[in-house]
């Protein structure tokens, strides 16, 4: 049986592949021009629209593509690559993406060339249109002009991905099987855009020379010259410099101006598989004077400016994707930035993110107290500092506080109908009295709003009551059959001793004082860096 | 025609291989004002892949195909941009459906959860007095969860997060499209209306219908509405 391609089919297939390659280049370069593309649908076929798609042909781009192909077609081992890179006004450049059109040996002999292959190539081009808007370079390219421009380069042969830095991501646009092989279109894009961070705040005049004259061949060491993707000759973007927030595609450090309790550092999108210390993650940092791990300030911006305690989680170099900490409503709180102390995914079960980081990064006993309480209290809660503060400072008084005054009962141990529960008899002989917490008024301002009616009622009311010995019968519990019944549980766990770090002193301390004490704490930690490192080593 | 949001596949069709309607589900969590743009982004991305140019039939059963133009759309409430087919009619039809979905989501009895479905189907003509069968061959369901955000900062984060999510969804959609699974055979001139929506003047998507369901706070779906967005072709 003759399974070879007929000569007509072969010719058609070659033509399809050639024009597909040219159209691919057009789509990619046009997607990086920095403009919105719009072409019209036409119900009457013009005969010149390959693959039934209205894709304009920029002559220079076609010329470059044909030059690179030099009459050949993509084949096994010979791929057509379009390299997209960014060049700043200072002359730094960085490869952003490599789009590869490859051919492998897997053939589909049964497929009909003139019909199925053609339609599938058309579908692949549509997918390419969609995917070119989805990679990080698209947003960068839409903002090019003043501080940087986007350049493209076409080459043919072996794919070179080394310029993309570590941890680049790949997305496959699609494949089409043909009788001579399978065409694959994919994109490898850079994740680590860190180097931009040092430049993003410098304002430079527009790079007029590059923008206008796109026919200049630059003397690049690489085999083919780079070309700008932007030829808006002389167009003035209104000299709007990207604000700090706008440049978040690059590598961001944007600060929330309010509320003061939060410092938000946003990060470039996608997943960071490895990241140098320069990349920061999004963290919501509570204001209270908590120990934190000292990291070299990655971008050198932000923390000092704001004067807030800045937490760079120690484990940002870990091999897990970093995610933004959002409002916590979209499918739950994202995983914890990984800490060197853990090095596992187990962290991701923890709900409260930055403080866990604090906990495990700080090895010294003096600081661990603070962090312990914080992370204890924060377990099971969402990672917003306000929630955190609430957790620490809610003081629900159990029905009968039979421990000395400095007790804090955690909110989640509140028993139902606390104020109606009979007094506890069986515990310590001293002090069955209910004493309200010594100074609910002197606690943090949040306290007032967080105290429930019940607890304040019970705390104030009970001081005036006479004390009557009544068996403690918690609601909905059976009689004492089992050794550990509900009542016993309540009694035992109702009034845990107050954690020493949660004494009023800390609560009453103002934020400014916290901040003032920070440099000393920092100095202490810095001195103990070796200890921290040793500790981390032991955990790994 | 009102019916359940999901149609059952009925009966084998002679020309096609095993007619399993493939179903894909995408989920997004968005803020209220992002619902429209997010839905449009996903629906347009799917329809970009499921639309061709207008067919022009010639003698001897051959046909030529018109050209599909595309355009970029920037979202206002989401850090996202997508490509859609350049067809105002199609855009209007989708906006209408999404607008109804959004209103239903906002309405009473909803806790902000719902789903919108885009179903591609083929028509199979039946003899009188039976009406035509609609045989779905692909079903896309987008589950939506509307979140409420407290302040501007959360909204800003939500913009970015939803943008990233939509990027992922686009990659998912493209992956699924690339599987080259069953597509209806290219029809003859007499059959073209059974496969394609020929009512638009500039492009020709496969026959589709959009329906949605809103989940009330009890978790059951209380509202089911099906809208026909194609020319009404009841045979009777």
XYZ file of C-alpha atoms in Angstrom:
776
model
C 0.000 0.000 0.000
C 1.301 3.325 -0.933
C 1.403 5.455 2.129
C 3.651 8.089 0.722
C 2.312 11.445 0.161
C 1.235 12.279 -3.331
C 3.343 14.949 -4.872
C 0.479 17.407 -4.844
C -0.159 16.757 -1.209
C 3.512 17.096 -0.488
C 3.656 20.394 -2.239
C 0.582 21.601 -0.434
C 1.929 20.498 2.879
C 5.200 22.297 2.362
C 3.360 25.422 1.384
C 1.127 25.187 4.422
C 4.059 24.750 6.736
C 5.952 27.615 5.194
C 3.071 30.045 5.452
C 2.208 28.777 8.853
C 5.702 29.619 9.989
C 5.452 33.092 8.500
C 2.077 33.738 10.050
C 3.297 32.463 13.402
C 6.061 35.012 13.372
C 3.646 37.748 12.429
C 1.283 36.902 15.256
C 4.060 36.792 17.821
C 5.737 40.009 16.781
C 2.467 41.863 16.416
C 1.475 40.745 19.877
C 4.579 42.418 21.229
C 4.207 45.698 19.421
C 2.532 47.209 22.405
C -0.696 47.984 20.642
C -4.058 46.414 20.512
C -4.521 44.488 17.310
C -7.749 44.636 15.403
C -8.528 43.038 12.067
C -11.818 42.756 10.326
C -13.741 39.669 9.500
C -14.754 39.316 5.935
C -17.451 37.025 4.767
C -16.183 36.915 1.216
C -12.923 35.138 0.939
C -10.199 37.264 -0.477
C -7.977 34.365 -1.323
C -4.979 35.913 0.340
C -5.851 35.208 3.930
C -4.018 32.141 4.862
C -5.765 29.777 7.230
C -8.920 31.888 6.971
C -7.581 34.295 9.527
C -7.092 37.997 9.028
C -3.475 38.399 10.084
C -1.698 41.390 8.682
C 1.704 40.923 7.189
C 4.254 43.425 8.333
C 6.721 43.444 5.472
C 9.825 43.787 7.564
C 8.840 40.900 9.736
C 8.134 38.706 6.750
C 11.447 39.681 5.324
C 13.276 38.767 8.516
C 11.442 35.489 8.794
C 12.220 34.505 5.241
C 15.816 35.442 5.778
C 16.042 33.239 8.803
C 14.362 30.330 7.115
C 16.543 30.737 4.032
C 14.290 28.573 1.977
C 14.148 25.762 4.503
C 11.274 24.507 6.494
C 11.100 23.537 10.135
C 12.170 19.945 10.394
C 13.473 17.590 12.994
C 16.362 19.293 14.702
C 15.753 22.491 12.788
C 13.303 24.657 14.640
C 12.215 28.131 13.949
C 12.530 30.310 16.982
C 11.334 33.794 17.715
C 13.138 35.357 20.603
C 11.478 38.242 22.416
C 13.671 40.356 24.616
C 13.550 43.575 26.504
C 16.070 46.331 26.352
C 16.196 49.218 28.768
C 17.235 52.711 28.011
C 20.508 52.070 29.773
C 21.314 49.318 27.380
C 20.606 46.334 29.605
C 18.790 43.619 27.859
C 17.075 40.485 28.934
C 15.468 37.650 27.038
C 11.842 37.284 27.916
C 10.483 34.518 25.722
C 11.426 32.028 23.081
C 8.644 30.825 20.801
C 9.567 27.574 19.088
C 8.046 26.021 16.023
C 9.396 22.515 15.930
C 8.864 19.381 13.993
C 9.233 15.934 15.412
C 9.275 12.554 13.818
C 5.861 11.334 14.830
C 3.921 11.118 11.602
C 0.250 10.813 11.023
C -0.023 9.176 7.664
C -3.766 8.988 7.596
C -4.490 12.604 7.942
C -5.789 14.571 5.034
C -3.459 17.375 4.148
C -5.620 19.774 2.286
C -8.410 19.686 4.724
C -7.650 18.474 8.196
C -4.100 19.694 8.443
C -5.086 23.071 7.093
C -7.926 23.493 9.531
C -5.838 22.353 12.422
C -3.120 24.804 11.515
C -5.780 27.477 11.524
C -6.896 26.389 14.962
C -3.300 26.447 16.128
C -2.921 30.013 14.957
C -6.003 30.980 16.916
C -4.530 29.330 19.967
C -1.351 31.272 19.369
C -3.335 34.489 19.269
C -4.832 33.614 22.631
C -1.611 32.465 24.271
C 0.453 35.454 23.182
C -1.771 37.620 25.384
C -1.336 35.453 28.381
C 2.392 35.292 28.971
C 4.025 37.936 31.159
C 5.769 39.592 28.251
C 2.470 40.790 26.837
C 1.838 43.189 29.637
C 5.421 44.324 29.539
C 5.157 44.981 25.860
C 1.995 47.027 26.272
C 3.907 49.402 28.482
C 7.041 49.731 26.488
C 8.287 53.017 25.175
C 9.907 55.128 27.801
C 12.039 52.950 29.914
C 12.398 49.948 27.719
C 11.528 48.500 24.380
C 10.728 45.012 23.253
C 12.853 43.469 20.549
C 12.489 40.318 18.512
C 14.932 38.057 16.762
C 14.248 35.132 14.507
C 16.616 32.260 14.151
C 16.517 28.828 12.714
C 18.203 25.760 14.060
C 18.717 24.638 17.601
C 16.584 26.145 20.314
C 18.612 28.163 22.801
C 16.868 28.545 26.112
C 19.823 29.465 28.270
C 19.150 33.165 28.128
C 15.880 32.825 29.949
C 17.403 32.435 33.346
C 16.589 29.804 35.847
C 13.200 28.340 36.340
C 11.630 29.443 33.104
C 8.147 28.172 32.378
C 6.935 26.493 29.246
C 3.521 26.595 27.733
C 2.525 24.477 24.805
C 0.321 26.204 22.311
C -0.528 23.090 20.352
C 0.463 20.389 17.935
C -0.671 19.326 14.507
C 0.144 15.937 13.129
C 1.054 15.688 9.482
C 2.208 12.878 7.275
C 5.794 14.083 7.532
C 5.926 14.804 11.210
C 4.184 16.587 14.046
C 4.376 20.333 14.211
C 4.687 21.661 17.741
C 4.375 25.251 18.803
C 5.429 26.219 22.285
C 6.741 29.092 24.308
C 9.366 29.179 27.008
C 9.171 32.332 29.071
C 11.257 33.838 31.761
C 9.978 33.990 35.287
C 12.763 35.780 36.987
C 12.411 39.395 36.022
C 14.389 40.511 39.006
C 17.024 42.546 37.357
C 14.525 45.093 36.349
C 13.917 46.071 39.912
C 16.891 48.284 40.216
C 15.922 50.248 37.211
C 12.260 50.640 37.405
C 12.189 53.805 39.358
C 14.599 55.724 37.281
C 12.940 58.040 34.912
C 14.520 58.397 31.592
C 13.570 60.267 28.520
C 11.915 58.264 25.815
C 14.209 56.167 23.730
C 13.343 57.981 20.586
C 16.169 56.627 18.536
C 15.183 53.065 18.892
C 11.547 53.696 18.492
C 11.706 55.573 15.290
C 14.296 53.805 13.334
C 13.586 50.167 13.256
C 15.647 49.387 10.250
C 18.938 49.863 11.986
C 20.895 46.696 12.431
C 22.461 46.675 15.796
C 25.875 45.081 16.192
C 24.797 42.246 18.417
C 27.073 39.369 19.124
C 24.290 36.945 18.335
C 23.830 35.645 14.896
C 20.936 37.795 13.890
C 20.098 41.307 14.790
C 17.397 42.282 17.211
C 14.548 44.332 16.038
C 12.222 46.465 17.984
C 8.677 45.386 18.164
C 7.533 48.917 18.429
C 7.488 51.274 15.555
C 5.257 53.971 16.732
C 7.484 56.581 15.292
C 7.753 59.475 17.608
C 4.557 58.691 19.371
C 4.439 60.345 22.679
C 2.721 58.383 25.342
C 2.012 61.530 27.197
C 5.200 61.033 29.141
C 3.369 58.984 31.660
C 5.834 57.073 33.606
C 4.650 53.835 34.997
C 3.822 54.335 38.591
C 5.138 51.997 41.152
C 1.989 49.958 41.042
C 1.945 49.826 37.284
C 5.340 48.300 37.049
C 4.260 45.309 38.922
C 4.670 43.148 35.920
C 8.308 43.728 36.212
C 9.106 43.005 39.760
C 7.109 44.813 42.189
C 7.286 46.450 45.422
C 4.242 48.449 45.938
C 3.164 49.760 49.225
C -0.184 50.184 50.613
C -0.700 53.665 51.769
C -3.315 52.613 54.211
C -4.105 51.005 56.538
C -0.819 51.329 58.352
C -1.018 47.871 59.682
C -0.271 46.317 56.363
C 2.706 46.306 54.153
C 1.994 44.633 50.901
C 4.693 43.656 48.540
C 3.335 42.305 45.353
C 5.295 40.142 43.083
C 5.371 39.312 39.470
C 2.909 36.787 38.386
C 3.296 33.132 37.641
C 5.171 30.682 39.650
C 8.555 31.095 41.074
C 10.306 27.883 41.118
C 13.562 29.276 42.166
C 14.138 32.818 43.009
C 17.122 34.762 44.025
C 16.892 36.769 47.182
C 15.834 39.721 45.158
C 12.297 38.626 44.663
C 9.835 39.246 47.393
C 6.538 37.664 47.980
C 3.310 39.194 48.965
C 3.046 39.312 52.655
C 0.777 41.002 55.008
C 2.828 41.978 57.925
C 1.302 42.588 61.264
C 2.384 45.668 62.993
C 2.980 44.371 66.433
C 6.450 44.068 67.666
C 7.145 40.597 66.595
C 10.421 39.025 65.890
C 11.149 38.723 62.279
C 13.859 37.245 60.232
C 16.317 39.588 58.794
C 16.885 39.272 55.142
C 18.853 41.456 52.879
C 16.372 43.931 51.640
C 15.865 42.559 48.221
C 15.089 45.611 46.292
C 16.317 48.109 48.696
C 13.057 49.852 48.444
C 10.110 49.917 50.625
C 10.844 48.803 54.050
C 12.943 51.717 55.002
C 10.620 54.077 53.335
C 7.621 52.917 55.133
C 9.330 52.418 58.370
C 7.299 49.366 59.055
C 8.622 46.068 60.145
C 9.357 44.266 56.989
C 9.201 40.575 56.796
C 11.009 38.776 54.084
C 10.240 35.197 54.655
C 13.429 33.315 54.896
C 12.537 30.604 52.508
C 11.826 32.392 49.326
C 14.452 30.427 47.560
C 12.577 27.248 48.039
C 11.333 25.199 45.247
C 7.689 25.843 45.693
C 5.521 28.203 43.826
C 4.986 31.420 45.636
C 1.552 32.709 45.709
C -0.011 35.917 46.565
C -1.814 36.144 49.812
C -5.166 37.355 48.860
C -8.185 38.259 50.813
C -8.491 34.668 51.669
C -11.791 34.227 50.015
C -10.772 32.835 46.759
C -10.535 29.229 47.528
C -8.846 29.682 50.810
C -5.605 31.088 51.905
C -2.690 30.347 49.665
C 0.153 28.251 50.939
C 2.809 29.522 53.189
C 5.988 30.743 51.660
C 8.303 27.953 52.323
C 10.756 28.268 55.073
C 14.168 26.738 55.148
C 13.291 25.257 58.451
C 10.643 23.134 56.858
C 11.576 22.604 53.335
C 8.446 20.651 52.787
C 4.987 21.205 51.612
C 3.732 20.634 55.085
C 3.810 24.316 55.638
C 0.998 24.751 53.324
C -1.380 23.411 55.823
C -0.654 26.312 58.007
C -3.046 29.064 57.474
C -1.250 31.998 58.821
C 1.585 32.819 56.634
C 4.067 35.456 57.567
C 4.103 34.678 61.195
C 4.870 31.095 60.687
C 7.792 32.309 58.787
C 8.745 34.427 61.670
C 8.387 31.593 64.020
C 10.688 29.289 62.302
C 13.251 31.656 61.123
C 14.003 33.123 64.473
C 15.979 30.613 66.392
C 16.857 32.508 69.471
C 14.811 31.874 72.550
C 14.203 35.478 73.263
C 12.422 36.062 70.076
C 10.759 32.740 69.840
C 8.461 33.534 72.648
C 6.871 36.279 70.762
C 6.615 34.280 67.655
C 5.354 31.244 69.411
C 2.420 32.979 70.816
C 1.690 34.593 67.572
C 1.824 31.448 65.603
C -0.082 29.536 68.197
C -2.784 32.018 68.170
C -2.790 32.281 64.497
C -3.180 28.679 63.719
C -6.324 28.012 61.933
C -6.915 31.603 61.108
C -6.615 33.452 57.904
C -3.578 35.524 57.456
C -4.719 39.009 57.873
C -3.089 41.051 60.538
C -6.351 42.317 61.781
C -7.566 38.829 62.346
C -4.364 38.116 64.086
C -4.648 40.971 66.425
C -8.171 39.992 67.140
C -7.099 36.550 68.032
C -4.515 37.681 70.421
C -6.522 40.222 72.172
C -9.969 38.888 72.380
C -10.496 38.150 75.946
C -13.531 36.207 76.519
C -13.756 35.451 80.123
C -14.853 31.984 80.762
C -17.706 31.613 83.094
C -15.522 31.547 86.084
C -11.992 32.539 85.861
C -10.349 30.693 88.650
C -6.804 31.522 87.895
C -5.055 34.698 88.775
C -5.717 37.844 86.961
C -3.421 37.793 83.988
C -5.308 35.267 82.091
C -6.398 35.462 78.603
C -8.912 33.074 77.376
C -8.776 32.458 73.726
C -11.870 33.286 71.808
C -12.380 29.845 70.493
C -12.709 28.357 73.920
C -15.784 30.284 74.670
C -18.410 27.931 75.868
C -21.966 28.358 74.904
C -24.100 30.133 77.411
C -21.006 31.034 79.312
C -22.677 33.594 81.388
C -25.307 31.171 82.500
C -23.084 28.288 83.315
C -22.891 27.552 86.992
C -19.714 28.303 88.765
C -16.921 25.904 88.843
C -16.311 24.197 92.112
C -13.875 21.493 91.634
C -10.725 23.233 90.743
C -8.277 25.027 92.892
C -9.319 25.772 96.361
C -8.119 29.251 96.138
C -10.043 31.686 94.235
C -13.204 30.389 92.750
C -14.002 34.005 92.411
C -14.588 35.428 89.107
C -12.326 38.278 88.570
C -12.639 40.190 85.424
C -9.437 40.430 83.530
C -7.353 43.011 85.171
C -7.486 45.687 82.595
C -9.598 45.073 79.606
C -9.602 48.792 79.101
C -5.891 49.063 78.733
C -5.670 46.565 76.001
C -5.392 47.351 72.388
C -8.029 49.520 70.877
C -9.288 46.511 69.034
C -10.241 44.963 72.277
C -13.217 47.110 72.833
C -14.798 46.257 69.597
C -13.991 42.613 69.913
C -15.299 41.917 73.339
C -18.545 40.151 73.022
C -21.561 41.167 74.942
C -21.565 37.945 76.820
C -18.103 38.131 78.148
C -18.214 41.695 79.237
C -21.515 41.029 80.767
C -20.212 38.127 82.650
C -17.052 39.787 83.662
C -18.650 42.833 85.070
C -21.680 41.101 86.394
C -19.910 38.377 88.217
C -17.858 40.540 90.401
C -20.918 41.514 92.180
C -22.446 38.099 92.552
C -22.246 36.029 95.591
C -20.654 32.763 95.046
C -22.654 29.635 95.162
C -21.279 26.204 94.789
C -23.033 24.529 91.957
C -22.018 21.584 89.920
C -20.813 22.572 86.573
C -23.073 21.081 83.997
C -22.230 22.192 80.561
C -25.028 22.369 78.107
C -25.726 19.344 75.952
C -23.428 17.042 77.845
C -24.299 13.746 79.365
C -23.773 12.823 82.961
C -20.379 11.836 84.095
C -20.005 8.456 82.612
C -16.702 8.739 80.937
C -13.665 9.935 82.748
C -13.247 12.807 80.384
C -16.548 14.352 79.703
C -17.496 17.651 78.381
C -17.597 19.295 81.725
C -14.180 18.114 82.662
C -12.907 19.275 79.359
C -14.346 22.700 79.873
C -12.920 22.994 83.304
C -9.529 21.878 82.305
C -9.187 23.956 79.247
C -11.283 26.910 80.011
C -8.671 28.967 81.635
C -5.273 28.278 80.381
C -2.566 30.275 81.964
C -1.787 33.435 80.218
C 1.133 33.356 77.977
C 3.694 35.616 79.393
C 4.296 37.403 76.187
C 0.678 38.366 76.045
C 0.903 40.442 79.104
C -0.583 43.847 79.019
C 2.738 45.451 78.525
C 3.024 44.268 75.053
C -0.532 44.999 74.312
C -0.308 48.525 75.459
C 2.848 49.227 73.614
C 2.241 51.492 70.753
C 3.342 50.857 67.294
C 5.892 53.565 67.381
C 7.585 51.988 70.304
C 7.650 48.719 68.505
C 9.304 50.322 65.597
C 11.818 52.014 67.778
C 12.809 48.773 69.309
C 13.260 47.198 65.945
C 16.791 48.329 65.183
C 17.990 46.829 68.404
C 16.244 43.616 67.678
C 17.671 43.626 64.230
C 21.123 44.116 65.618
C 20.651 41.251 67.994
C 19.493 38.990 65.258
C 22.294 40.003 63.016
C 24.751 39.120 65.658
C 23.172 35.755 66.024
C 23.066 35.008 62.348
C 25.472 32.153 62.674
C 23.275 30.549 65.270
C 20.268 30.850 63.072
C 22.111 29.282 60.228
C 23.305 26.444 62.386
C 19.810 25.894 63.616
C 18.515 25.798 60.089
C 21.188 23.339 59.157
C 20.111 20.988 61.876
C 16.593 21.021 60.604
C 17.385 20.168 57.062
C -37.233 25.985 24.898
C -36.658 25.676 28.568
C -34.939 22.713 29.905
C -32.253 21.622 32.237
C -28.928 23.259 31.937
C -27.274 20.100 30.772
C -28.603 18.260 27.773
C -28.310 14.582 27.504
C -26.787 13.060 24.499
C -29.410 11.168 22.635
C -28.943 8.435 20.141
C -26.005 7.662 17.958
C -25.558 9.686 14.862
C -24.714 7.858 11.723
C -21.844 9.915 10.532
C -20.047 10.572 13.758
C -17.906 8.289 15.855
C -19.016 7.439 19.381
C -20.941 10.518 20.345
C -19.813 11.286 23.797
C -20.383 14.869 24.602
C -17.156 15.965 26.160
C -17.598 18.260 29.064
C -15.130 20.601 30.608
C -15.528 22.591 33.780
C -13.684 25.752 34.655
C -13.966 27.516 37.970
C -13.298 31.107 38.863
C -13.769 33.277 41.908
C -14.338 36.877 41.100
C -15.613 40.065 42.567
C -19.052 41.210 41.530
C -17.940 43.792 39.036
C -15.552 41.341 37.392
C -18.177 38.748 36.559
C -19.051 40.138 33.176
C -15.540 40.596 31.911
C -14.365 37.238 33.204
C -17.241 35.409 31.571
C -16.823 37.249 28.323
C -13.125 36.513 28.315
C -13.662 32.794 28.695
C -16.592 32.552 26.309
C -14.854 34.577 23.635
C -11.702 32.528 23.949
C -13.704 29.361 23.423
C -15.689 30.786 20.554
C -12.539 32.064 18.889
C -11.565 28.436 18.485
C -15.036 27.318 17.516
C -15.782 29.848 14.806
C -14.857 29.795 11.171
C -15.392 32.180 8.308
C -18.649 32.130 6.428
C -19.008 29.250 4.034
C -19.741 29.956 0.425
C -20.855 26.908 -1.407
C -19.995 26.525 -5.023
C -20.857 23.981 -7.574
C -20.018 20.364 -7.040
C -20.134 20.502 -3.305
C -17.065 22.607 -2.816
C -17.035 25.637 -0.665
C -14.818 28.493 0.230
C -14.454 29.984 3.638
C -14.483 33.622 4.606
C -11.936 35.276 6.813
C -12.147 35.637 10.548
C -10.735 38.819 11.988
C -9.638 39.155 15.585
C -9.260 41.947 18.050
C -7.725 42.538 21.434
C -9.931 43.362 24.373
C -8.610 44.870 27.584
C -10.546 44.278 30.743
C -11.286 47.249 32.930
C -11.658 45.459 36.218
C -9.202 42.670 35.720
C -5.531 42.779 34.808
C -6.183 40.726 31.721
C -6.480 41.001 27.983
C -7.910 38.500 25.550
C -8.538 38.047 21.867
C -11.997 37.733 20.428
C -13.456 37.229 17.014
C -14.203 40.481 15.238
C -17.921 40.169 15.087
C -20.154 42.710 16.746
C -23.161 40.462 16.473
C -21.452 37.655 18.287
C -20.151 40.018 20.927
C -23.617 41.402 21.473
C -25.114 37.967 21.825
C -22.546 36.967 24.412
C -22.904 40.207 26.324
C -26.624 39.723 26.487
C -26.305 36.249 27.934
C -23.602 37.251 30.367
C -25.600 40.271 31.428
C -28.552 38.091 32.300
C -26.316 35.734 34.180
C -24.819 38.586 36.115
C -28.217 39.952 37.047
C -29.368 36.557 38.145
C -26.275 36.208 40.294
C -27.000 39.490 41.935
C -30.621 38.718 42.450
C -32.229 37.496 45.571
C -31.887 33.905 46.496
C -28.364 33.780 45.305
C -25.331 33.563 47.482
C -23.071 34.504 44.653
C -22.575 31.061 43.221
C -23.674 30.022 39.821
C -22.508 28.552 36.577
C -22.809 29.463 32.961
C -22.625 26.811 30.284
C -21.694 27.008 26.659
C -22.856 24.008 24.724
C -22.011 23.180 21.142
C -24.525 20.933 19.472
C -25.633 19.498 16.189
C -29.147 19.333 14.972
C -30.622 16.188 13.692
C -33.720 16.605 11.689
C -36.601 14.443 12.640
C -39.737 13.733 10.809
C -42.882 15.569 11.607
C -44.406 15.790 14.220
C -41.216 15.455 16.160
C -39.027 18.462 16.533
C -35.380 18.377 15.755
C -33.011 16.751 18.124
C -30.164 18.746 19.513
C -27.175 16.588 20.090
C -24.461 18.225 22.104
C -20.885 17.391 21.309
C -19.037 19.746 23.611
C -20.051 21.392 26.838
C -18.096 24.041 28.676
C -19.225 24.949 32.160
C -17.843 27.913 34.009
C -18.522 27.877 37.703
C -18.485 31.266 39.301
C -18.130 32.229 42.892
C -18.676 35.883 43.634
C -16.696 37.232 46.533
C -17.196 40.439 48.393
C -14.166 42.494 49.177
C -13.812 44.977 51.935
C -11.411 47.572 50.701
C -9.567 48.922 47.750
C -6.403 47.102 48.514
C -8.126 43.759 48.406
C -9.698 44.758 45.154
C -6.341 45.545 43.682
C -5.038 42.164 44.700
C -8.163 40.574 43.327
C -7.594 42.286 39.968
C -4.227 40.678 39.682
C -5.227 37.321 41.003
C -8.213 37.000 38.738
C -6.014 38.089 35.853
C -3.619 35.291 36.605
C -6.458 32.842 36.967
C -7.830 33.805 33.595
C -4.386 33.308 32.085
C -4.440 29.796 33.474
C -7.925 29.206 32.157
C -6.892 30.376 28.718
C -4.007 27.928 28.739
C -6.407 25.185 29.856
C -8.846 25.990 27.096
C -6.110 25.984 24.489
C -4.841 22.650 25.776
C -8.284 21.139 25.493
C -8.824 22.564 22.048
C -5.555 21.067 20.974
C -6.700 17.563 21.673
C -8.366 17.521 18.276
C -11.166 15.391 19.466
C -14.460 15.032 17.756
C -15.627 17.886 15.609
C -18.704 17.671 13.435
C -17.968 16.804 9.871
C -18.001 19.663 7.454
C -21.575 19.727 6.204
C -22.977 19.931 2.749
C -24.902 23.003 1.842
C -28.182 21.536 2.874
C -26.836 20.450 6.218
C -24.876 23.514 7.127
C -27.551 24.886 9.424
C -27.456 21.699 11.405
C -23.855 22.244 12.303
C -23.141 25.942 12.151
C -24.894 29.085 13.203
C -25.285 30.820 9.893
C -27.258 33.762 11.184
C -24.286 36.046 11.691
C -23.102 37.987 8.750
C -19.382 37.913 9.256
C -18.427 34.737 11.050
C -19.828 31.302 11.491
C -19.553 29.682 14.881
C -20.651 26.145 15.502
C -24.209 25.940 16.748
C -24.170 26.838 20.390
C -26.431 27.673 23.244
C -25.723 29.387 26.510
C -27.533 28.577 29.701
C -26.938 29.301 33.312
C -27.866 28.144 36.761
C -27.791 29.991 40.004
C -27.164 28.170 43.210
C -29.116 29.412 46.132
C -27.838 29.376 49.621
C -29.132 25.888 50.129
C -26.844 24.630 47.462
C -29.577 23.629 45.101
C -30.122 25.276 41.820
C -33.273 27.241 41.818
C -33.186 29.053 38.584
C -32.556 27.516 35.286
C -32.914 29.515 32.215
C -32.042 28.578 28.779
C -31.742 31.179 26.156
C -31.642 30.492 22.553
C -29.168 32.679 20.928
C -29.486 31.366 17.495
C -32.128 31.789 14.928
C -35.165 29.896 16.041
C -35.327 26.869 13.855
C -38.182 24.880 15.185
C -39.357 22.782 12.351
C -43.008 23.019 13.227
